[in-house]
PDB file of C-alpha atoms in Angstrom:
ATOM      1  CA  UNK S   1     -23.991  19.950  -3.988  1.00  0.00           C
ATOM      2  CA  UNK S   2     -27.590  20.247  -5.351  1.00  0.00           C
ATOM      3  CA  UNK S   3     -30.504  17.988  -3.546  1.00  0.00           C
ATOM      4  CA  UNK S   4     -30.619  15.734  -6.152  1.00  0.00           C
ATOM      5  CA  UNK S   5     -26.584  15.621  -6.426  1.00  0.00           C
ATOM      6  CA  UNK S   6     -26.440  14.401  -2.415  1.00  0.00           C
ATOM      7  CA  UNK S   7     -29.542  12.141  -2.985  1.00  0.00           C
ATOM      8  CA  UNK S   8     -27.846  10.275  -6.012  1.00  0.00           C
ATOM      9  CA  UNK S   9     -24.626   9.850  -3.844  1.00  0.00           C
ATOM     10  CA  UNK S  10     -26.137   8.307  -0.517  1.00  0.00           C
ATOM     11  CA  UNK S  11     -28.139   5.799  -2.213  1.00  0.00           C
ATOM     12  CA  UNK S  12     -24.846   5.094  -4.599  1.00  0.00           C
ATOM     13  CA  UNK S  13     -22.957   4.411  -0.931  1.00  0.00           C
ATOM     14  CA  UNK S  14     -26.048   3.004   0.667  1.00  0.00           C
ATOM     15  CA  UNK S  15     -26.294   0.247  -2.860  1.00  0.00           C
ATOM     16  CA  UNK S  16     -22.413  -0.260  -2.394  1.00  0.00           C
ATOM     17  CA  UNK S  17     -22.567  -0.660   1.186  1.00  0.00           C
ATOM     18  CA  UNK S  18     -25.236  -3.465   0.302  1.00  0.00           C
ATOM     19  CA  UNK S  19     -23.554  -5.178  -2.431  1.00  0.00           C
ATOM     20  CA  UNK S  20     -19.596  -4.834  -1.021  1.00  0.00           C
ATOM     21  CA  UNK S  21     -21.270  -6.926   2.232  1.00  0.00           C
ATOM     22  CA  UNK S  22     -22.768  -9.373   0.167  1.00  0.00           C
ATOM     23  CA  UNK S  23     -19.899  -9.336  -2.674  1.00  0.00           C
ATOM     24  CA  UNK S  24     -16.743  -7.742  -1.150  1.00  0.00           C
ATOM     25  CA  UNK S  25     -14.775  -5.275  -2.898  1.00  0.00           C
ATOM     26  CA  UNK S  26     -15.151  -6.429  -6.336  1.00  0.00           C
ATOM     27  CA  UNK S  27     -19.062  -6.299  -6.276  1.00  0.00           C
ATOM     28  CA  UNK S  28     -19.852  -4.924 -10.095  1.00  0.00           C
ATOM     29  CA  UNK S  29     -19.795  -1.098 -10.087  1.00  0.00           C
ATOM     30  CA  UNK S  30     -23.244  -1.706 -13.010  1.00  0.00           C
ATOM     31  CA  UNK S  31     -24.728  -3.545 -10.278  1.00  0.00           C
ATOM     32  CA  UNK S  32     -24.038  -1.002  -7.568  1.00  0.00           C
ATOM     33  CA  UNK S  33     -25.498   2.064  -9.852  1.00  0.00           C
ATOM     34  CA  UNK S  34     -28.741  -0.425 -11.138  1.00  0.00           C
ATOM     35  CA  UNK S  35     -29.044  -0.837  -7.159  1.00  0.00           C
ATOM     36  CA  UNK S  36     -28.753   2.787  -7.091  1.00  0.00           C
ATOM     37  CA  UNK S  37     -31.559   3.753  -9.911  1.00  0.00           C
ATOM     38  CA  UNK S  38     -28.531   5.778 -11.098  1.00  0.00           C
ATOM     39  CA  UNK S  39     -26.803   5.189 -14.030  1.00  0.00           C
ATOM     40  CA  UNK S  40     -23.065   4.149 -14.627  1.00  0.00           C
ATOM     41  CA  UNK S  41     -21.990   8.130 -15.041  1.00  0.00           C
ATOM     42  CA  UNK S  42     -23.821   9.166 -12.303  1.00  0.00           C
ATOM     43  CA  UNK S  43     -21.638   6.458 -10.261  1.00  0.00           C
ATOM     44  CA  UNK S  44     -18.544   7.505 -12.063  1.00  0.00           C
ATOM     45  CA  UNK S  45     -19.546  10.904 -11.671  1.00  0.00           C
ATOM     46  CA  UNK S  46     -19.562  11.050  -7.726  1.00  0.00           C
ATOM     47  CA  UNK S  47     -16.486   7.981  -7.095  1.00  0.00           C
ATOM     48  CA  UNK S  48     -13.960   8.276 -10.529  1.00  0.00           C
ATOM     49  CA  UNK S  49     -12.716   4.857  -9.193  1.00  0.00           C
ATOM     50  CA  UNK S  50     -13.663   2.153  -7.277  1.00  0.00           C
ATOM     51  CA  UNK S  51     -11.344   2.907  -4.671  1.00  0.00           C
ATOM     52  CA  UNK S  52     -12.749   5.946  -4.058  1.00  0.00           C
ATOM     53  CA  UNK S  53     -16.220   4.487  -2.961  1.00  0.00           C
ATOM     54  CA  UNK S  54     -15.084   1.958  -1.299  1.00  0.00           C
ATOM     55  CA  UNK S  55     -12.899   4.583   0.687  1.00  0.00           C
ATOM     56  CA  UNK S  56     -16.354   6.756   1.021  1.00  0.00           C
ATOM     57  CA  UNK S  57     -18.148   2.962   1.940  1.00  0.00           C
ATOM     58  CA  UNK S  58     -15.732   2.286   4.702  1.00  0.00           C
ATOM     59  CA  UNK S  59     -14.690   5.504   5.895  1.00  0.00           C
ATOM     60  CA  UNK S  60     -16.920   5.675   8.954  1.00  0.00           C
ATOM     61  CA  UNK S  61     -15.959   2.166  10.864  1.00  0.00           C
ATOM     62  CA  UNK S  62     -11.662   3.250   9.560  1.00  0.00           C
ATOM     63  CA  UNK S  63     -12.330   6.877  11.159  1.00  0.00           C
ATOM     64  CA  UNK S  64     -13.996   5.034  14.542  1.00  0.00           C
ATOM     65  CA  UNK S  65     -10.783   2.709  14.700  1.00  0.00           C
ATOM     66  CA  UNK S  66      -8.594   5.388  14.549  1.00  0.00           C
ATOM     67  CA  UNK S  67      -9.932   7.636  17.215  1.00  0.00           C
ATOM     68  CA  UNK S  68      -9.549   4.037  19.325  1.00  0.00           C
ATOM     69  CA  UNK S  69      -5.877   4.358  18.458  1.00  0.00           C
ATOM     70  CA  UNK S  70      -5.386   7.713  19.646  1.00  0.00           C
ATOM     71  CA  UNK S  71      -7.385   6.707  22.286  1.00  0.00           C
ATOM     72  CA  UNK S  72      -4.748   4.460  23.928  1.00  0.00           C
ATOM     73  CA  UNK S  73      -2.561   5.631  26.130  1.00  0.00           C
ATOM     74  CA  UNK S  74      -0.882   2.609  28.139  1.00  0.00           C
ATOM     75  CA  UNK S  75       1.766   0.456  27.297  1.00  0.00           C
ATOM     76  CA  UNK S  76       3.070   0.778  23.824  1.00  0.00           C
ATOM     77  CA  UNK S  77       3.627  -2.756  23.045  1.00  0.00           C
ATOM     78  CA  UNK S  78      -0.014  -4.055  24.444  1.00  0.00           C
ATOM     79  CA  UNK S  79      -1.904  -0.701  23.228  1.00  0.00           C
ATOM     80  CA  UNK S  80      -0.557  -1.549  19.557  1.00  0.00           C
ATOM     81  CA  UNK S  81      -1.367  -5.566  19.982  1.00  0.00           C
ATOM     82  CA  UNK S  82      -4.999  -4.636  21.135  1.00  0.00           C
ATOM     83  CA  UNK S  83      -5.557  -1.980  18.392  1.00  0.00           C
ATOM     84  CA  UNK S  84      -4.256  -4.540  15.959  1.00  0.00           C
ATOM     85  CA  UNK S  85      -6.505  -7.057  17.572  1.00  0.00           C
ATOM     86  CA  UNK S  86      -9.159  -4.384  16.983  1.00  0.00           C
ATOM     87  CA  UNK S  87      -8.416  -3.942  13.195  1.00  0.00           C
ATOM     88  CA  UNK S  88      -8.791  -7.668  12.712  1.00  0.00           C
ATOM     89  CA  UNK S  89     -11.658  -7.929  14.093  1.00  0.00           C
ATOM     90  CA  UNK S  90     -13.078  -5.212  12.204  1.00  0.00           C
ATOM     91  CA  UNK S  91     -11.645  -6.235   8.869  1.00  0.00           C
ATOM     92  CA  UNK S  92     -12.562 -10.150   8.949  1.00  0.00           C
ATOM     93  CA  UNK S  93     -16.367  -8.764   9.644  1.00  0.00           C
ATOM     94  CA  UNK S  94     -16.618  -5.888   7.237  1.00  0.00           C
ATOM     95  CA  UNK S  95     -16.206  -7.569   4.115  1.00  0.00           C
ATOM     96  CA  UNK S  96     -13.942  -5.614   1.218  1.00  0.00           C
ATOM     97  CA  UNK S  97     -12.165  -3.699   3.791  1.00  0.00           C
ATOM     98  CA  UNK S  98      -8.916  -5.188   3.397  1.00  0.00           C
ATOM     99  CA  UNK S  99      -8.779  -4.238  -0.252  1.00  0.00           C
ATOM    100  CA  UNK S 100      -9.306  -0.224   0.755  1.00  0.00           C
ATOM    101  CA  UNK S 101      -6.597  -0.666   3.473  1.00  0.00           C
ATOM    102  CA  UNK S 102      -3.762  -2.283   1.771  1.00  0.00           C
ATOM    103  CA  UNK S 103      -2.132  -0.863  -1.467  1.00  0.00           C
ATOM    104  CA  UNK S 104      -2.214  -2.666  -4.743  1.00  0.00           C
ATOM    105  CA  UNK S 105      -0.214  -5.108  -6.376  1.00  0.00           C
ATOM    106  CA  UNK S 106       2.261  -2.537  -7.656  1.00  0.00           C
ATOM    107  CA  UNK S 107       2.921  -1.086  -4.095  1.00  0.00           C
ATOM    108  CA  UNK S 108       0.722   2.266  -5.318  1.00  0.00           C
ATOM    109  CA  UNK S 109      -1.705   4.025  -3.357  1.00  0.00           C
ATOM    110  CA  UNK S 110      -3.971   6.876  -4.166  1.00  0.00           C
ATOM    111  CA  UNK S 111      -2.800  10.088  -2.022  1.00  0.00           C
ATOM    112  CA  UNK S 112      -6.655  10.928  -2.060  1.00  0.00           C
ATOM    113  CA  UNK S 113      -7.115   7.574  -0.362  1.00  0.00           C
ATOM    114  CA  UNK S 114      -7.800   8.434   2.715  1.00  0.00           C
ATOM    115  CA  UNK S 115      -8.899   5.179   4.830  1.00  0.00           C
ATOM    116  CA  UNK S 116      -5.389   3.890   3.981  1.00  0.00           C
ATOM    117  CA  UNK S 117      -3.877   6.978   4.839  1.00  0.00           C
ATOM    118  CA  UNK S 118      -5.811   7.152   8.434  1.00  0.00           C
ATOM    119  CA  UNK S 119      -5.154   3.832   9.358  1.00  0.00           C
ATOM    120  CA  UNK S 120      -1.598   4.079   8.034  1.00  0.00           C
ATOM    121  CA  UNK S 121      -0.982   7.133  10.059  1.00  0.00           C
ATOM    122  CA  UNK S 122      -2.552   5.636  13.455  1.00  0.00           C
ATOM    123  CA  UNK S 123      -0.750   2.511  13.074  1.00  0.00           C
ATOM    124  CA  UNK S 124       2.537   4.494  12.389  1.00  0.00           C
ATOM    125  CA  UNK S 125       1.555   6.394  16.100  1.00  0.00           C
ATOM    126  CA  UNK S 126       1.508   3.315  17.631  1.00  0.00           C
ATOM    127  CA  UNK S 127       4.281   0.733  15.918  1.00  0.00           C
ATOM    128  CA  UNK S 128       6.898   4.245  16.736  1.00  0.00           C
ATOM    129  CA  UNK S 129       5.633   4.011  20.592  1.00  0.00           C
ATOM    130  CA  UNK S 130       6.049   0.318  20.542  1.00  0.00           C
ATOM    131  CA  UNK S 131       9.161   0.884  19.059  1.00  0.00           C
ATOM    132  CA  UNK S 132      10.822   3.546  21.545  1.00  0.00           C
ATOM    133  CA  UNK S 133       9.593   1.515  24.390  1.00  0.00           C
ATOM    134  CA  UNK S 134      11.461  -1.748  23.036  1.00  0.00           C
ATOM    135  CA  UNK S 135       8.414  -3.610  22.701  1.00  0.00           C
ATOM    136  CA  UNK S 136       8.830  -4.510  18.690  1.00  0.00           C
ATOM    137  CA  UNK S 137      11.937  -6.281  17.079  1.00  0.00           C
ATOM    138  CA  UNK S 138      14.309  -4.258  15.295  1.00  0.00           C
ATOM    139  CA  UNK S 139      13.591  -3.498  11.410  1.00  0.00           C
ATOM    140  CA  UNK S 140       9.867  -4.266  12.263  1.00  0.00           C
ATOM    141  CA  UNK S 141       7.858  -1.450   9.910  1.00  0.00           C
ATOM    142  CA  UNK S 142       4.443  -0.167   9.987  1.00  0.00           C
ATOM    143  CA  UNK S 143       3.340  -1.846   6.664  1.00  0.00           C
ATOM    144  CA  UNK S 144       4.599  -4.653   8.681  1.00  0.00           C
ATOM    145  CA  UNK S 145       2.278  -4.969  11.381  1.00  0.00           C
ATOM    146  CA  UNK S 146      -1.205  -3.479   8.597  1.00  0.00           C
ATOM    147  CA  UNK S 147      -0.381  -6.292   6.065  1.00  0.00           C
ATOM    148  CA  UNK S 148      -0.561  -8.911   9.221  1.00  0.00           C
ATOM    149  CA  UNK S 149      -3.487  -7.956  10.800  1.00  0.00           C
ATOM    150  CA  UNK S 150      -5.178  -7.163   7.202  1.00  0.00           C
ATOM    151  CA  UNK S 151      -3.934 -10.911   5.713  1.00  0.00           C
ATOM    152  CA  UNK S 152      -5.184 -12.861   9.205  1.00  0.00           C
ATOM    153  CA  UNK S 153      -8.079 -11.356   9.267  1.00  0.00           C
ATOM    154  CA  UNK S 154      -9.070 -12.513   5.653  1.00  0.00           C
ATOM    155  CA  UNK S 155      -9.049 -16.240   6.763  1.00  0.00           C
ATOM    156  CA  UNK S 156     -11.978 -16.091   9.223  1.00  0.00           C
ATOM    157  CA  UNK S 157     -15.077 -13.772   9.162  1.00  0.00           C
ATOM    158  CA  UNK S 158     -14.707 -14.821  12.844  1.00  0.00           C
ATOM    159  CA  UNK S 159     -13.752 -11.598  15.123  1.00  0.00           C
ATOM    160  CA  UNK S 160     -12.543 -13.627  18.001  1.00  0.00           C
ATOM    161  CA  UNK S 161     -10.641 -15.433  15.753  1.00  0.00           C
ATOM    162  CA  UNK S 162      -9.475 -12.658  13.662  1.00  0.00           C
ATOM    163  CA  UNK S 163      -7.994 -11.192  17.085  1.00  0.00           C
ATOM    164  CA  UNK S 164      -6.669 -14.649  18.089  1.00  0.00           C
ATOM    165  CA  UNK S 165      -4.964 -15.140  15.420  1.00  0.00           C
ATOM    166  CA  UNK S 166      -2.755 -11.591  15.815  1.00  0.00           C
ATOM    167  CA  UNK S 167      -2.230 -12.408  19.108  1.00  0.00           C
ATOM    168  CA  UNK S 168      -0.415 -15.946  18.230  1.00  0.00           C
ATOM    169  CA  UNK S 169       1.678 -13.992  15.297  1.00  0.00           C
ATOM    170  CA  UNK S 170       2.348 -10.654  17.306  1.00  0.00           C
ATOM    171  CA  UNK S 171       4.726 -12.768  19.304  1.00  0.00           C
ATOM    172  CA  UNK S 172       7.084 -12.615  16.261  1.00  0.00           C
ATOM    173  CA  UNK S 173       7.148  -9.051  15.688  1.00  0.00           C
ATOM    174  CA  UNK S 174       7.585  -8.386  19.394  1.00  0.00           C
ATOM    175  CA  UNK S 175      10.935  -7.880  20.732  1.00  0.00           C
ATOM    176  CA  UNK S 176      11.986 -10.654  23.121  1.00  0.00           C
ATOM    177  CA  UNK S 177      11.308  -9.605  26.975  1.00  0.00           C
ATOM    178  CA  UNK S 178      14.540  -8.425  28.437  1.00  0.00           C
ATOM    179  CA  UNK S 179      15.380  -8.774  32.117  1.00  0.00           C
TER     180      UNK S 179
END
C-alpha cells in the first residue's frame, strides 16, 4: 500500500474509532470519511462494508480477549465463566462491539469477518472444555453462551455489572453440581 493509501486508512479507523465511541455501530459512514478529510470512496475503497471497519475498529481489544482465552488453563467451567465475564466487560465499555460480534438478523455472517470468527473460535475452545468436564448443561451451544454475554452486556456500560450480570445467568447454562 502506497504512503498516502496507509495514511487515508488510519485516520479512516482513527475517525471511526472516534465516532463508533461516541455513536456505536451505526455512527454515519459520511460522517466517519468528513472526520477522515477523505471522501465517501476513499472509505468505501479501504472497508466495502461497514462491517468490515468496524471488524478493522475492534480488532485489537477482540484479538487481546482471545489470547486471554487461550490463556486459561484451569477449570473448564470457571475458566469459560471468567472469560465470559471478561467479554462483558469488554463489550458493555467498547461501544458497537456487540454488533461486530454477533451475526445479523438473518443468522449470516461474513467469512471475512474475522472478530466474529476469533471470538467464535475461542469461545468454541472453551464451551467444548466446559463441556467434556461436565461443567455446562446438555444441548448448551457456543452461540449460546456469545449471544448471553453479548445481550447482558448491552444493558449497562457498567463492567462490574456487565460481569455480574453473567455470573447470575451462567448458573443456568451450568450443569447442576453432581456429588
Amino acid at each position: 500500500m502506497r504512503a498516502d493509501g496507509r495514511r487515508n486508512r488510519e485516520q479512516i479507523l482513527a475517525a471511526a474509532r472516534h465516532l463508533v465511541g461516541c455513536d456505536g455501530a451505526q455512527a454515519s459512514l459520511e460522517a466517519i470519511a468528513r472526520r477522515a478529510c477523505v471522501g465517501s470512496a476513499t472509505l468505501h475503497r479501504h472497508f466495502p462494508s461497514r462491517r468490515a471497519l468496524l471488524d478493522a475498529v475492534f480488532h485489537d481489544g477482540v484479538v487481546r480477549l482471545c489470547e486471554r482465552a487461550e490463556a486459561l488453563d484451569g477449570d473448564p467451567g470457571a475458566d469459560l465463566e471468567t472469560w465470559l465475564e471478561e467479554l462483558a466487560a469488554y463489550s458493555a465499555t467498547t461501544k458497537g462491539v456487540t454488533d461486530a460480534l454477533l451475526a445479523g438478523p438473518d443468522g449470516h455472517i461474513d467469512e471475512r469477518d474475522t472478530c466474529h470468527g476469533l471470538i467464535g473460535d475461542a469461545a468454541a475452545r472453551l464451551v467444548d472444555r466446559a463441556k467434556d468436564a461436565g461443567a455446562l448443561r446438555d444441548g448448551v451451544a457456543t452461540d449460546d453462551v456469545l449471544a448471553l454475554a453479548c445481550s447482558l452486556s448491552t444493558v449497562t456500560a457498567d463492567p462490574d455489572a456487565a460481569r455480574r450480570l453473567v455470573r447470575l445467568a451462567f448458573g443456568g447454562v451450568r450443569a447442576p453440581h453432581r456429588e
